[in-house]
Structures are given as C-alpha cells and as structure tokens.
mmCIF file of C-alpha atoms in Angstrom:
data_model
loop_
_atom_site.group_PDB
_atom_site.id
_atom_site.type_symbol
_atom_site.label_atom_id
_atom_site.label_comp_id
_atom_site.label_asym_id
_atom_site.label_seq_id
_atom_site.Cartn_x
_atom_site.Cartn_y
_atom_site.Cartn_z
ATOM 1 C CA UNK A 1 0.126 -0.129 0.236
ATOM 2 C CA UNK A 2 2.698 2.393 0.983
ATOM 3 C CA UNK A 3 4.555 1.660 -2.399
ATOM 4 C CA UNK A 4 1.467 2.340 -4.299
ATOM 5 C CA UNK A 5 1.016 5.904 -2.485
ATOM 6 C CA UNK A 6 4.736 6.755 -3.260
ATOM 7 C CA UNK A 7 4.490 5.513 -6.984
ATOM 8 C CA UNK A 8 1.649 7.818 -7.234
ATOM 9 C CA UNK A 9 2.782 10.965 -5.444
ATOM 10 C CA UNK A 10 6.068 10.949 -7.380
ATOM 11 C CA UNK A 11 4.769 11.760 -10.834
ATOM 12 C CA UNK A 12 2.517 14.160 -9.333
ATOM 13 C CA UNK A 13 5.286 16.331 -7.791
ATOM 14 C CA UNK A 14 7.457 16.093 -11.021
ATOM 15 C CA UNK A 15 4.211 17.098 -13.109
ATOM 16 C CA UNK A 16 4.004 19.915 -10.538
ATOM 17 C CA UNK A 17 7.709 20.771 -10.835
ATOM 18 C CA UNK A 18 7.302 20.658 -14.503
ATOM 19 C CA UNK A 19 4.354 22.716 -14.497
ATOM 20 C CA UNK A 20 5.779 25.427 -12.170
ATOM 21 C CA UNK A 21 8.825 25.805 -14.451
ATOM 22 C CA UNK A 22 6.561 26.231 -17.458
ATOM 23 C CA UNK A 23 4.767 29.045 -15.649
ATOM 24 C CA UNK A 24 7.764 31.089 -14.490
ATOM 25 C CA UNK A 25 9.278 30.777 -18.297
ATOM 26 C CA UNK A 26 5.925 31.992 -19.351
ATOM 27 C CA UNK A 27 5.844 34.923 -16.862
ATOM 28 C CA UNK A 28 9.527 35.797 -17.886
ATOM 29 C CA UNK A 29 8.976 36.249 -21.505
ATOM 30 C CA UNK A 30 5.858 38.460 -20.559
ATOM 31 C CA UNK A 31 7.874 40.650 -18.357
ATOM 32 C CA UNK A 32 10.520 40.893 -21.314
ATOM 33 C CA UNK A 33 7.617 41.287 -23.936
ATOM 34 C CA UNK A 34 6.295 44.227 -21.803
ATOM 35 C CA UNK A 35 9.654 45.687 -20.934
ATOM 36 C CA UNK A 36 10.719 45.625 -24.930
ATOM 37 C CA UNK A 37 7.011 47.065 -25.581
ATOM 38 C CA UNK A 38 7.404 49.891 -22.937
ATOM 39 C CA UNK A 39 10.712 50.791 -24.357
ATOM 40 C CA UNK A 40 8.958 51.166 -27.865
ATOM 41 C CA UNK A 41 6.872 53.802 -26.126
ATOM 42 C CA UNK A 42 9.641 55.760 -24.969
ATOM 43 C CA UNK A 43 11.360 55.872 -28.501
ATOM 44 C CA UNK A 44 7.785 57.240 -29.620
ATOM 45 C CA UNK A 45 7.986 59.860 -26.895
ATOM 46 C CA UNK A 46 11.625 60.699 -27.892
ATOM 47 C CA UNK A 47 10.621 61.252 -31.878
ATOM 48 C CA UNK A 48 8.210 63.654 -30.614
ATOM 49 C CA UNK A 49 11.025 65.326 -28.582
ATOM 50 C CA UNK A 50 13.164 65.593 -31.917
ATOM 51 C CA UNK A 51 10.101 66.416 -34.112
ATOM 52 C CA UNK A 52 9.453 69.401 -31.899
ATOM 53 C CA UNK A 53 13.201 70.415 -31.988
ATOM 54 C CA UNK A 54 13.486 69.719 -35.817
ATOM 55 C CA UNK A 55 10.451 71.969 -36.402
ATOM 56 C CA UNK A 56 11.752 74.941 -33.993
ATOM 57 C CA UNK A 57 14.946 74.652 -36.067
ATOM 58 C CA UNK A 58 13.034 74.816 -39.292
ATOM 59 C CA UNK A 59 11.344 77.910 -38.050
ATOM 60 C CA UNK A 60 14.625 79.942 -37.253
ATOM 61 C CA UNK A 61 16.955 78.367 -39.967
ATOM 62 C CA UNK A 62 17.170 81.779 -41.313
ATOM 63 C CA UNK A 63 17.143 84.021 -38.131
ATOM 64 C CA UNK A 64 20.779 85.297 -37.828
ATOM 65 C CA UNK A 65 20.324 88.244 -36.086
ATOM 66 C CA UNK A 66 23.171 89.680 -38.192
ATOM 67 C CA UNK A 67 25.602 87.440 -36.672
ATOM 68 C CA UNK A 68 27.705 84.776 -38.196
ATOM 69 C CA UNK A 69 26.113 82.399 -40.446
ATOM 70 C CA UNK A 70 26.501 78.411 -40.678
ATOM 71 C CA UNK A 71 27.922 78.671 -44.156
ATOM 72 C CA UNK A 72 30.959 80.399 -42.412
ATOM 73 C CA UNK A 73 31.802 77.318 -39.903
ATOM 74 C CA UNK A 74 30.290 74.280 -41.001
ATOM 75 C CA UNK A 75 33.038 71.852 -42.069
ATOM 76 C CA UNK A 76 31.240 69.034 -43.958
ATOM 77 C CA UNK A 77 34.336 66.619 -43.784
ATOM 78 C CA UNK A 78 34.338 66.811 -40.161
ATOM 79 C CA UNK A 79 30.677 66.218 -39.602
ATOM 80 C CA UNK A 80 30.974 63.332 -42.153
ATOM 81 C CA UNK A 81 33.675 62.035 -39.890
ATOM 82 C CA UNK A 82 31.292 62.040 -36.708
ATOM 83 C CA UNK A 83 28.524 60.364 -38.854
ATOM 84 C CA UNK A 84 30.949 57.350 -39.912
ATOM 85 C CA UNK A 85 31.765 57.064 -36.179
ATOM 86 C CA UNK A 86 28.311 56.590 -35.075
ATOM 87 C CA UNK A 87 27.093 54.693 -38.180
ATOM 88 C CA UNK A 88 29.947 51.917 -37.614
ATOM 89 C CA UNK A 89 28.871 52.077 -33.854
ATOM 90 C CA UNK A 90 25.610 50.582 -35.254
ATOM 91 C CA UNK A 91 27.209 47.898 -37.095
ATOM 92 C CA UNK A 92 29.685 47.065 -34.246
ATOM 93 C CA UNK A 93 26.586 46.791 -31.736
ATOM 94 C CA UNK A 94 24.753 44.613 -34.356
ATOM 95 C CA UNK A 95 27.825 42.356 -34.177
ATOM 96 C CA UNK A 96 27.665 42.446 -30.213
ATOM 97 C CA UNK A 97 24.040 41.300 -30.461
ATOM 98 C CA UNK A 98 24.720 38.289 -32.669
ATOM 99 C CA UNK A 99 27.390 37.122 -30.142
ATOM 100 C CA UNK A 100 25.098 37.814 -27.365
ATOM 101 C CA UNK A 101 22.320 35.615 -29.147
ATOM 102 C CA UNK A 102 25.156 32.609 -29.157
ATOM 103 C CA UNK A 103 25.900 33.527 -25.333
ATOM 104 C CA UNK A 104 29.521 34.106 -26.378
ATOM 105 C CA UNK A 105 30.398 36.673 -23.811
ATOM 106 C CA UNK A 106 33.853 37.337 -25.104
ATOM 107 C CA UNK A 107 32.675 38.387 -28.466
ATOM 108 C CA UNK A 108 29.931 40.263 -27.169
ATOM 109 C CA UNK A 109 32.006 42.364 -24.583
ATOM 110 C CA UNK A 110 34.732 42.923 -27.174
ATOM 111 C CA UNK A 111 32.130 44.291 -29.811
ATOM 112 C CA UNK A 112 30.160 46.309 -27.066
ATOM 113 C CA UNK A 113 33.793 47.613 -26.005
ATOM 114 C CA UNK A 114 34.523 48.866 -29.622
ATOM 115 C CA UNK A 115 30.797 50.357 -29.816
ATOM 116 C CA UNK A 116 31.784 52.175 -26.776
ATOM 117 C CA UNK A 117 34.996 53.759 -27.950
ATOM 118 C CA UNK A 118 33.472 54.925 -30.983
ATOM 119 C CA UNK A 119 30.429 56.552 -29.222
ATOM 120 C CA UNK A 120 32.790 58.176 -27.144
ATOM 121 C CA UNK A 121 35.034 59.662 -29.841
ATOM 122 C CA UNK A 122 31.790 60.758 -31.581
ATOM 123 C CA UNK A 123 31.078 62.917 -28.381
ATOM 124 C CA UNK A 124 34.615 64.012 -28.286
ATOM 125 C CA UNK A 125 34.388 65.364 -32.048
ATOM 126 C CA UNK A 126 30.943 67.045 -31.222
ATOM 127 C CA UNK A 127 32.235 68.729 -28.190
ATOM 128 C CA UNK A 128 35.259 70.124 -30.082
ATOM 129 C CA UNK A 129 32.894 71.568 -32.397
ATOM 130 C CA UNK A 130 30.675 73.078 -30.253
ATOM 131 C CA UNK A 131 34.219 74.669 -28.589
ATOM 132 C CA UNK A 132 35.193 75.800 -31.909
ATOM 133 C CA UNK A 133 31.812 77.518 -32.607
ATOM 134 C CA UNK A 134 31.670 79.123 -29.438
ATOM 135 C CA UNK A 135 35.361 80.699 -29.715
ATOM 136 C CA UNK A 136 34.464 81.957 -33.334
ATOM 137 C CA UNK A 137 31.331 83.472 -31.973
ATOM 138 C CA UNK A 138 28.738 81.279 -32.461
ATOM 139 C CA UNK A 139 27.053 80.794 -28.871
ATOM 140 C CA UNK A 140 23.695 79.784 -27.685
ATOM 141 C CA UNK A 141 22.778 83.238 -27.277
ATOM 142 C CA UNK A 142 24.110 84.603 -30.771
ATOM 143 C CA UNK A 143 21.068 84.143 -32.579
ATOM 144 C CA UNK A 144 17.813 82.232 -32.654
ATOM 145 C CA UNK A 145 19.458 79.997 -35.345
ATOM 146 C CA UNK A 146 22.162 79.000 -32.890
ATOM 147 C CA UNK A 147 19.870 78.526 -30.078
ATOM 148 C CA UNK A 148 18.008 75.994 -32.061
ATOM 149 C CA UNK A 149 21.072 74.465 -33.416
ATOM 150 C CA UNK A 150 22.595 73.792 -30.066
ATOM 151 C CA UNK A 151 19.251 72.810 -28.653
ATOM 152 C CA UNK A 152 18.805 70.247 -31.235
ATOM 153 C CA UNK A 153 22.475 68.980 -31.564
ATOM 154 C CA UNK A 154 23.206 68.791 -27.743
ATOM 155 C CA UNK A 155 20.244 67.067 -26.952
ATOM 156 C CA UNK A 156 21.030 64.314 -29.387
ATOM 157 C CA UNK A 157 24.373 64.321 -28.006
ATOM 158 C CA UNK A 158 23.100 63.800 -24.280
ATOM 159 C CA UNK A 159 21.249 60.805 -25.625
ATOM 160 C CA UNK A 160 24.532 59.403 -26.792
ATOM 161 C CA UNK A 161 26.220 60.153 -23.604
ATOM 162 C CA UNK A 162 23.105 58.778 -21.665
ATOM 163 C CA UNK A 163 23.700 55.056 -23.837
ATOM 164 C CA UNK A 164 27.358 55.193 -22.915
ATOM 165 C CA UNK A 165 26.621 55.187 -19.267
ATOM 166 C CA UNK A 166 23.944 52.545 -19.827
ATOM 167 C CA UNK A 167 26.395 50.479 -21.789
ATOM 168 C CA UNK A 168 29.218 50.709 -19.012
ATOM 169 C CA UNK A 169 26.507 49.398 -16.117
ATOM 170 C CA UNK A 170 25.467 46.648 -18.952
ATOM 171 C CA UNK A 171 29.336 45.714 -18.816
ATOM 172 C CA UNK A 172 28.751 45.329 -14.951
ATOM 173 C CA UNK A 173 25.508 43.536 -15.254
ATOM 174 C CA UNK A 174 27.082 40.919 -17.932
ATOM 175 C CA UNK A 175 30.110 40.431 -16.054
ATOM 176 C CA UNK A 176 28.237 39.627 -12.767
ATOM 177 C CA UNK A 177 24.965 37.697 -14.054
ATOM 178 C CA UNK A 178 26.320 36.701 -17.500
ATOM 179 C CA UNK A 179 23.428 35.777 -20.161
ATOM 180 C CA UNK A 180 20.326 36.027 -17.879
ATOM 181 C CA UNK A 181 17.054 37.065 -19.487
ATOM 182 C CA UNK A 182 16.836 40.380 -17.657
ATOM 183 C CA UNK A 183 20.384 41.293 -19.297
ATOM 184 C CA UNK A 184 19.320 40.082 -22.585
ATOM 185 C CA UNK A 185 16.209 42.372 -22.449
ATOM 186 C CA UNK A 186 18.458 45.328 -21.221
ATOM 187 C CA UNK A 187 20.604 44.572 -24.158
ATOM 188 C CA UNK A 188 17.782 44.594 -26.555
ATOM 189 C CA UNK A 189 16.495 47.725 -25.146
ATOM 190 C CA UNK A 190 19.919 49.427 -25.560
ATOM 191 C CA UNK A 191 20.012 48.392 -29.200
ATOM 192 C CA UNK A 192 16.728 49.778 -30.098
ATOM 193 C CA UNK A 193 17.885 53.114 -28.347
ATOM 194 C CA UNK A 194 21.469 52.960 -30.163
ATOM 195 C CA UNK A 195 19.780 52.482 -33.760
ATOM 196 C CA UNK A 196 17.118 55.203 -32.997
ATOM 197 C CA UNK A 197 20.264 57.797 -32.181
ATOM 198 C CA UNK A 198 21.725 56.910 -35.619
ATOM 199 C CA UNK A 199 18.770 57.581 -37.495
ATOM 200 C CA UNK A 200 17.892 61.091 -35.839
ATOM 201 C CA UNK A 201 21.732 61.645 -36.500
ATOM 202 C CA UNK A 202 21.615 61.133 -40.002
ATOM 203 C CA UNK A 203 18.312 63.434 -40.109
ATOM 204 C CA UNK A 204 20.938 65.942 -38.432
ATOM 205 C CA UNK A 205 23.256 65.678 -40.739
ATOM 206 C CA UNK A 206 20.952 66.332 -43.630
ATOM 207 C CA UNK A 207 18.639 68.734 -42.338
ATOM 208 C CA UNK A 208 21.217 71.143 -40.263
ATOM 209 C CA UNK A 209 24.497 70.441 -41.661
ATOM 210 C CA UNK A 210 23.698 69.730 -45.416
ATOM 211 C CA UNK A 211 21.354 72.311 -45.762
ATOM 212 C CA UNK A 212 23.340 74.789 -43.629
ATOM 213 C CA UNK A 213 25.960 74.779 -46.476
ATOM 214 C CA UNK A 214 23.468 74.946 -49.430
#
C-alpha cells in the first residue's frame, strides 16, 4: 500500500515541478515582452521630442540676427567623420547582438567595447565642434538660429552620453550575472536606443549641416 502511494505521488510532484518551470518561463517571457513594448513607447515619445526640436530649428533656420552664419563655420568633412563613427558604432552593436544571441561573452563584450569607443569618439568630436563654434562667436545666445542649433544637436549628444552610461552599466551586469534573461532584455532595449540615435543623427546631418551649407 505504501509503495503504491509513493509511486502515485512522485509523478504528481514531477508534474507540478515541470508545470512550475513552464509557468515561470511564461511569466518571464511576458515580462521581457512588456519591457520591450514599454521601451518602444519611450522611443515614440523621444520621436516627439526630436520632432519638436527639428520644427523649431526649421522655423529659425534663417534667423541669424546679423551674426555669424553656418556657411562660415560648418565643415562637412569633419561632420562626415562624426557620422561615420556613429554609423560604424551601429554596425559594431549589431555584431555584439549576434554574439549575445550565441551567448559568446568574450565576443559580445569585445564588440560592445568597440561600440563604446566609437560613441565616445563621436562625443569628443561634437564637444570640440561646440568649442570651436563658441570661439568663433557662434554661441547659444548669438541668435535664434544658433539657439535652436545647440538645442537640437546637444540633445542628441546627451542621448549618446546616456547610451554610453547605460553601456557601462551593462558591462557590469554581464560580468556579474552573465546571459540572464534580464540582461538580454536590457541589451535589446539598448540596441533599439542606439540604432534610434543613428537615425536621428542622419536627420541632423541632412537637415542641419547639409542644408546649412547650401
């Protein structure tokens, strides 16, 4: 009698245990999906922010107030270098994602590190550009044009800076927790964010710099 009860009980325990694992996996996938969906909502809100800044820039695109004009300062070769750095960083981030999908920690961290270096180089070039413009007399207060220019370009730069901080935090998380589901979700969200910044920069390059020298 005791043996029968034991044999009857063990499969039930196994079934409950298996069902518990399935339930946990389902809950985690739901959480990851909700997190990524929520991040898409954030991206849309950022689109509204940048859309507003582009609209303001368009309104003041000819408001120089007799001050220095962009044709006197813009160096397309320099800006093309910035653009190349950011576009290349998008490629290297894609490589990091491929390595993450294969759970290749060394490869993923290597490509993420290269992405970080490219993003930091972009920021250094942008800060140098701001310094150069200010020395030439094109400051935030020079005219409505330059106010809208700095508001737009600096906002993008702040987003890149935030992305670099996020990347640094992810380095720590991956070193500590490995390829946990939470870390994979965080990396996927950062990937969306980084590629979004590339798209915004292409718009900045086209609308601000190219049109500024035409």
